[in-house]
Amino acid sequence: MEKRLNGKRISKASLNGFVNYGIVIAAFALIQILLAVQKPLGVTLVSNIMQSLLVPACCYIVMAVSLNLTVGILGELSLGHAGFMSLGAFSGVVASFLLAEAIPFAPLRLALSMAVGAVFGAAGGVIVGVPVLRLQGDYLAIVTLAFGQIIKNIIMVLYVGVDGEGFHMALSSERFHLAEEGTAIIKGPMGAVGVQKLASFTAGFVLILITLLVVQNLVNSRSGRAIMALRDNRIAAESVGINVTKYKLMAFVTSAALAGAAGALFGLNYSSTVASKFDFNSSILVLVFVVLGGLGSIRGSIIAAAVLYVLPELLRQFNISDYRMLIYAIILILVMLVTNNDQLKTLAGRIIPKRKGAASHG
């Protein structure tokens, strides 16, 4: 379906993309306005707790959109997305420390650290993807789950530091030796300590826009149509000459790279980061965002991640902290029941008729 904008034809997929950009830009502008006016007015419009959640919320929005590329667009279940995030987090922290003297300008150093995180995330995607993407269904889910656990366990025994003799890395404290003037960056189970916090809400906003640009352009491209053809019917796609390994790996590595960039931003938002922050529960949390937002729906992933990530803290502020996780779980169940109710779907279809040829990936 095409519409005209200033005399030019524009597809519905492009319109959906512009709407997604508009939602993100409007939310960013609204929050910045609230932060700007609350001090002169002497009122608290955005609490300190909510301000502390802005950067992590941006990270989880990127994680949800990138995972939707694998789960919703490609149609493969991945349970190790937090593993790619952890690769980006710790590589980004190390890169930031090593670049501190050469690049004192914090925003540039943050951007380069996020790029390093994306590279390490993509490398992890290649390492896992090449042998694993030949598997399907539960087998792929189990292997990606194992990958996430392996990465977490490796980081928990990893020691990284710098001294006068250069860069040092070891997988046990007994083999890790630094000179007196040396500095340890990653200390095994203690994780990355003494991290200079570089992350900002603006950087998170820019990362979300970049993620949308990458994912939406990929989905609406020829490669994206090939990826969705593999999701819909692999045998039919192979019969017309679509390279299964190539396009699966393209989606998987792109998803992992974006997760790595989000991990670097997440790691540089705290003074210390431990590997346990990127465990199986984190992968499941992101998968919940994707499922509740709608498989294949980029806009749904953005909204679900933003709302559900801050929901427990919102419930805490209503003085029901003892029951907030119970209420959170009930809300998740109700959302699942509503979104899977055939009668409600039929009613929604009557209210918002679906046009022929309309793209389903909002």
Coordinates of C-alpha atoms in Angstrom, one line a residue:
M1 CA 0.0 0.0 0.0
E2 CA 1.4 3.4 -1.0
K3 CA 0.5 6.9 -0.1
R4 CA 1.7 10.3 -1.5
L5 CA 3.8 12.7 0.5
N6 CA 4.6 16.0 -1.2
G7 CA 3.8 14.5 -4.5
K8 CA 6.0 11.4 -4.0
R9 CA 4.8 7.9 -3.4
I10 CA 5.8 6.4 0.0
S11 CA 5.1 2.8 1.0
K12 CA 3.3 1.9 4.2
A13 CA 6.4 0.2 5.5
S14 CA 8.2 3.5 5.2
L15 CA 5.4 5.3 6.9
N16 CA 5.6 2.8 9.8
G17 CA 9.3 3.5 10.0
F18 CA 8.7 7.2 10.2
V19 CA 6.1 6.7 12.9
N20 CA 8.6 4.6 15.0
Y21 CA 11.2 7.4 14.7
G22 CA 8.5 9.9 15.6
I23 CA 7.5 8.0 18.8
V24 CA 11.2 7.8 19.9
I25 CA 11.9 11.5 19.2
A26 CA 8.7 12.6 20.9
A27 CA 9.4 10.6 24.0
F28 CA 13.0 11.9 24.2
A29 CA 11.8 15.5 23.7
L30 CA 9.1 15.1 26.4
I31 CA 11.5 13.7 29.0
Q32 CA 14.0 16.5 28.2
I33 CA 11.3 19.1 28.7
L34 CA 10.2 17.6 32.0
L35 CA 13.8 17.5 33.2
A36 CA 14.4 21.1 32.1
V37 CA 11.3 22.6 33.7
Q38 CA 11.2 20.7 37.0
K39 CA 14.1 22.6 38.6
P40 CA 12.7 26.2 37.9
L41 CA 9.2 25.1 39.0
G42 CA 10.5 23.4 42.1
V43 CA 8.6 20.2 41.5
T44 CA 9.6 16.6 40.9
L45 CA 8.3 15.6 37.5
V46 CA 10.9 12.8 36.9
S47 CA 12.2 11.3 40.1
N48 CA 15.9 10.5 40.7
I49 CA 15.0 6.8 40.5
M50 CA 13.2 7.2 37.2
Q51 CA 16.2 9.3 35.8
S52 CA 18.5 6.4 36.8
L53 CA 16.4 4.1 34.7
L54 CA 16.5 6.2 31.5
V55 CA 19.8 4.8 30.1
P56 CA 19.1 1.1 31.0
A57 CA 15.6 1.5 29.4
C58 CA 17.3 2.7 26.2
C59 CA 19.6 -0.3 26.3
Y60 CA 16.7 -2.7 26.8
I61 CA 14.7 -1.1 23.9
V62 CA 17.7 -1.7 21.7
M63 CA 18.0 -5.3 23.0
A64 CA 14.3 -5.9 22.3
V65 CA 14.4 -4.5 18.8
S66 CA 17.5 -6.4 17.9
L67 CA 16.2 -9.7 19.4
N68 CA 13.0 -9.2 17.4
L69 CA 15.1 -9.3 14.3
T70 CA 16.1 -12.9 15.2
V71 CA 12.9 -14.1 16.8
G72 CA 10.2 -12.2 15.0
I73 CA 11.7 -11.4 11.5
L74 CA 14.0 -14.5 11.1
G75 CA 11.7 -16.8 13.1
E76 CA 14.4 -18.5 15.2
L77 CA 14.3 -18.7 19.0
S78 CA 17.4 -17.4 20.8
L79 CA 17.8 -17.6 24.5
G80 CA 21.3 -16.2 24.8
H81 CA 20.9 -12.6 23.8
A82 CA 22.3 -11.4 27.1
G83 CA 25.5 -13.1 26.2
F84 CA 26.1 -10.7 23.3
M85 CA 25.2 -7.9 25.6
S86 CA 27.8 -9.0 28.2
L87 CA 30.5 -9.2 25.4
G88 CA 29.7 -5.6 24.5
A89 CA 29.6 -4.5 28.1
F90 CA 33.0 -5.7 29.2
S91 CA 34.8 -5.1 25.9
G92 CA 33.3 -1.5 26.0
V93 CA 34.5 -1.0 29.5
V94 CA 38.0 -2.2 28.6
A95 CA 38.1 0.0 25.5
S96 CA 37.0 3.0 27.4
F97 CA 39.8 2.6 30.0
L98 CA 42.4 2.1 27.3
L99 CA 41.3 5.1 25.3
A100 CA 41.0 7.4 28.4
E101 CA 44.4 9.2 27.9
A102 CA 44.3 9.3 24.1
I103 CA 40.7 10.5 23.9
P104 CA 39.7 12.7 26.9
F105 CA 36.5 13.8 25.2
A106 CA 33.9 11.6 26.9
P107 CA 31.2 11.5 24.2
L108 CA 33.7 10.4 21.5
R109 CA 35.2 7.8 23.8
L110 CA 31.7 6.5 24.6
A111 CA 30.9 6.3 20.8
L112 CA 34.2 4.4 20.1
S113 CA 33.5 2.1 23.1
M114 CA 30.1 1.3 21.8
A115 CA 31.6 0.6 18.4
V116 CA 34.0 -1.8 20.0
G117 CA 31.1 -3.5 21.9
A118 CA 29.2 -3.9 18.6
V119 CA 32.3 -5.5 17.0
F120 CA 32.7 -8.0 19.9
G121 CA 29.0 -8.7 19.8
A122 CA 29.1 -9.3 16.1
A123 CA 32.2 -11.6 16.6
G124 CA 30.2 -13.6 19.1
G125 CA 27.3 -13.8 16.7
V126 CA 29.6 -15.2 14.0
I127 CA 31.2 -17.7 16.4
V128 CA 27.8 -19.0 17.5
G129 CA 25.9 -18.5 14.2
V130 CA 28.2 -20.4 11.8
P131 CA 27.9 -23.8 13.4
V132 CA 24.6 -23.3 15.1
L133 CA 22.2 -21.8 12.6
R134 CA 21.9 -25.1 10.8
L135 CA 19.9 -26.1 13.8
Q136 CA 16.2 -25.2 14.2
G137 CA 13.6 -24.8 16.9
D138 CA 14.4 -26.1 20.4
Y139 CA 17.9 -27.2 19.4
L140 CA 18.9 -23.7 18.4
A141 CA 17.3 -22.3 21.6
I142 CA 19.3 -24.8 23.8
V143 CA 22.6 -23.9 22.1
T144 CA 22.1 -20.2 22.4
L145 CA 21.2 -20.6 26.0
A146 CA 24.4 -22.6 26.6
F147 CA 26.4 -19.8 24.8
G148 CA 25.0 -17.2 27.2
Q149 CA 26.0 -19.3 30.2
I150 CA 29.4 -20.0 28.8
I151 CA 30.1 -16.3 28.3
K152 CA 28.9 -15.4 31.8
N153 CA 31.1 -18.1 33.4
I154 CA 34.2 -17.1 31.3
I155 CA 33.8 -13.5 32.4
M156 CA 33.5 -14.5 36.0
V157 CA 37.0 -16.0 35.9
L158 CA 38.5 -13.3 33.6
Y159 CA 41.1 -10.9 34.9
V160 CA 42.2 -7.9 32.8
G161 CA 44.6 -5.1 33.7
V162 CA 47.2 -2.7 32.5
D163 CA 50.6 -1.7 33.9
G164 CA 53.9 -0.3 32.7
E165 CA 54.6 -3.5 30.7
G166 CA 51.3 -3.3 28.8
F167 CA 48.0 -5.2 28.7
H168 CA 47.5 -8.3 30.8
M169 CA 44.8 -10.9 30.7
A170 CA 44.3 -14.3 32.5
L171 CA 41.6 -16.8 33.4
S172 CA 42.6 -17.2 37.1
S173 CA 43.8 -14.9 39.8
E174 CA 47.0 -17.0 40.3
R175 CA 48.2 -16.3 36.8
F176 CA 47.2 -12.6 36.9
H177 CA 50.1 -10.4 38.0
L178 CA 50.4 -6.6 37.7
A179 CA 53.1 -4.2 38.7
E180 CA 52.5 -1.9 41.6
E181 CA 51.5 1.0 39.4
G182 CA 49.2 -1.3 37.4
T183 CA 45.4 -1.1 37.3
A184 CA 43.0 -4.0 37.2
I185 CA 40.0 -3.4 34.9
I186 CA 38.1 -6.7 35.3
K187 CA 38.6 -8.7 38.5
G188 CA 37.0 -12.0 37.9
P189 CA 33.8 -12.5 40.1
M190 CA 34.0 -8.8 41.1
G191 CA 33.6 -7.8 37.4
A192 CA 34.6 -4.4 36.1
V193 CA 35.3 -2.0 38.9
G194 CA 36.2 1.7 39.1
V195 CA 34.5 2.3 35.7
Q196 CA 34.2 6.0 34.6
K197 CA 30.5 6.5 33.9
L198 CA 30.2 7.9 30.4
A199 CA 26.7 6.8 29.4
S200 CA 24.0 9.4 28.9
F201 CA 20.3 9.5 28.0
T202 CA 21.2 11.3 24.8
A203 CA 23.6 8.5 23.8
G204 CA 20.9 6.0 24.5
F205 CA 18.4 8.0 22.3
V206 CA 21.0 8.1 19.4
L207 CA 21.6 4.3 19.7
I208 CA 17.9 3.6 19.5
L209 CA 17.6 5.7 16.3
I210 CA 20.7 3.9 14.8
T211 CA 19.1 0.6 15.7
L212 CA 15.8 1.5 14.1
L213 CA 17.7 2.7 11.0
V214 CA 19.6 -0.6 10.7
V215 CA 16.8 -3.0 11.5
Q216 CA 14.0 -1.2 9.5
N217 CA 16.3 -0.7 6.4
L218 CA 17.3 -4.4 6.6
V219 CA 13.7 -5.6 7.0
N220 CA 12.5 -3.5 4.0
S221 CA 15.4 -4.5 1.8
R222 CA 15.8 -7.4 -0.6
S223 CA 17.8 -9.2 2.1
G224 CA 15.0 -8.6 4.6
R225 CA 12.4 -10.2 2.2
A226 CA 14.7 -13.2 1.8
I227 CA 15.0 -13.5 5.6
M228 CA 11.2 -13.4 6.0
A229 CA 10.9 -15.9 3.2
L230 CA 13.1 -18.3 5.2
R231 CA 10.9 -17.7 8.3
D232 CA 7.7 -18.4 6.4
N233 CA 8.8 -21.5 4.4
R234 CA 12.4 -22.6 4.4
I235 CA 12.0 -25.3 1.8
A236 CA 10.2 -23.0 -0.6
A237 CA 12.9 -20.3 -0.1
E238 CA 15.7 -22.8 -0.8
S239 CA 13.9 -24.0 -3.9
V240 CA 14.1 -20.5 -5.5
G241 CA 17.8 -20.1 -4.7
I242 CA 17.9 -18.2 -1.4
N243 CA 21.1 -18.9 0.5
V244 CA 19.8 -20.1 3.9
T245 CA 23.1 -19.8 5.8
K246 CA 24.0 -16.4 4.4
Y247 CA 20.7 -14.7 5.3
K248 CA 20.3 -16.4 8.7
L249 CA 23.8 -15.3 9.6
M250 CA 23.1 -11.8 8.4
A251 CA 20.1 -11.4 10.7
F252 CA 21.8 -13.1 13.6
V253 CA 25.1 -11.1 13.4
T254 CA 23.3 -7.8 13.0
S255 CA 21.2 -8.6 16.1
A256 CA 24.3 -9.6 18.1
A257 CA 26.1 -6.4 17.0
L258 CA 23.3 -4.2 18.2
A259 CA 23.1 -6.1 21.5
G260 CA 26.9 -5.6 21.9
A261 CA 26.5 -1.8 21.4
A262 CA 23.7 -1.7 24.0
G263 CA 25.8 -3.7 26.4
A264 CA 28.7 -1.2 26.1
L265 CA 26.3 1.7 26.9
F266 CA 24.9 -0.4 29.8
G267 CA 28.3 -1.2 31.2
L268 CA 29.5 2.4 31.0
N269 CA 26.4 3.6 33.0
Y270 CA 27.6 2.1 36.3
S271 CA 30.8 2.4 38.3
S272 CA 30.9 -1.4 38.5
T273 CA 29.5 -4.2 36.4
V274 CA 29.3 -7.9 37.2
A275 CA 28.7 -10.8 34.8
S276 CA 25.6 -11.9 36.8
K277 CA 23.7 -8.9 35.4
F278 CA 23.7 -10.7 32.0
D279 CA 22.4 -14.1 33.1
F280 CA 19.6 -16.3 31.7
N281 CA 16.9 -14.2 33.4
S282 CA 18.1 -11.1 31.4
S283 CA 17.7 -13.0 28.1
I284 CA 14.2 -14.1 29.2
L285 CA 13.3 -10.6 30.2
V286 CA 14.2 -9.3 26.7
L287 CA 12.3 -12.2 25.1
V288 CA 9.2 -11.2 27.2
F289 CA 9.4 -7.7 25.8
V290 CA 9.5 -9.1 22.3
V291 CA 6.6 -11.5 22.7
L292 CA 4.4 -9.0 24.5
G293 CA 5.2 -6.3 22.0
G294 CA 4.4 -8.7 19.1
L295 CA 6.7 -10.9 17.1
G296 CA 7.9 -8.9 14.1
S297 CA 6.5 -5.6 15.4
I298 CA 9.4 -3.2 15.9
R299 CA 7.0 -0.5 17.4
G300 CA 5.6 -3.1 19.8
S301 CA 9.1 -4.0 21.0
I302 CA 9.9 -0.3 21.7
I303 CA 6.7 0.3 23.7
A304 CA 6.8 -3.0 25.6
A305 CA 10.5 -2.6 26.6
A306 CA 10.0 1.0 27.7
V307 CA 6.8 0.4 29.7
L308 CA 7.6 -3.0 31.2
Y309 CA 11.1 -2.1 32.3
V310 CA 10.0 0.9 34.3
L311 CA 6.8 -0.7 35.5
P312 CA 8.2 -2.3 38.7
E313 CA 9.7 1.0 39.8
L314 CA 6.4 2.8 39.0
L315 CA 4.6 0.3 41.2
R316 CA 7.2 0.9 44.0
Q317 CA 6.4 4.6 44.0
F318 CA 2.8 3.8 44.7
N319 CA 3.8 2.4 48.1
I320 CA 3.1 -1.2 47.1
S321 CA 6.8 -2.3 46.9
D322 CA 6.0 -5.6 48.7
Y323 CA 3.6 -6.7 46.0
R324 CA 5.1 -5.0 42.9
M325 CA 6.5 -8.1 41.4
L326 CA 3.3 -10.0 42.0
I327 CA 1.3 -7.2 40.3
Y328 CA 3.9 -7.1 37.5
A329 CA 3.4 -10.8 36.9
I330 CA -0.4 -10.5 36.9
I331 CA -0.1 -7.7 34.3
L332 CA 2.0 -9.8 32.1
I333 CA -0.5 -12.7 32.2
L334 CA -3.4 -10.4 31.5
V335 CA -1.6 -8.9 28.5
M336 CA -0.9 -12.3 27.1
L337 CA -4.5 -13.3 27.6
V338 CA -5.8 -10.2 25.9
T339 CA -3.4 -10.4 23.0
N340 CA -4.3 -14.0 22.3
N341 CA -8.0 -13.6 22.6
D342 CA -9.6 -14.3 19.2
Q343 CA -12.8 -12.3 20.0
L344 CA -10.7 -9.2 20.8
K345 CA -8.6 -9.7 17.7
T346 CA -11.8 -9.9 15.6
L347 CA -13.1 -6.7 17.3
A348 CA -9.8 -4.9 16.7
G349 CA -9.9 -6.1 13.0
R350 CA -13.3 -4.5 12.6
I351 CA -12.3 -1.2 14.2
I352 CA -9.0 -1.1 12.3
P353 CA -9.5 -2.9 9.0
K354 CA -6.3 -4.4 7.6
R355 CA -5.7 -3.3 4.1
K356 CA -4.6 -5.6 1.3
G357 CA -0.8 -5.7 0.9
A358 CA -0.2 -3.8 4.1
A359 CA 3.1 -4.5 5.8
S360 CA 2.8 -6.2 9.1
H361 CA 6.1 -5.1 10.5
G362 CA 5.3 -1.8 12.3

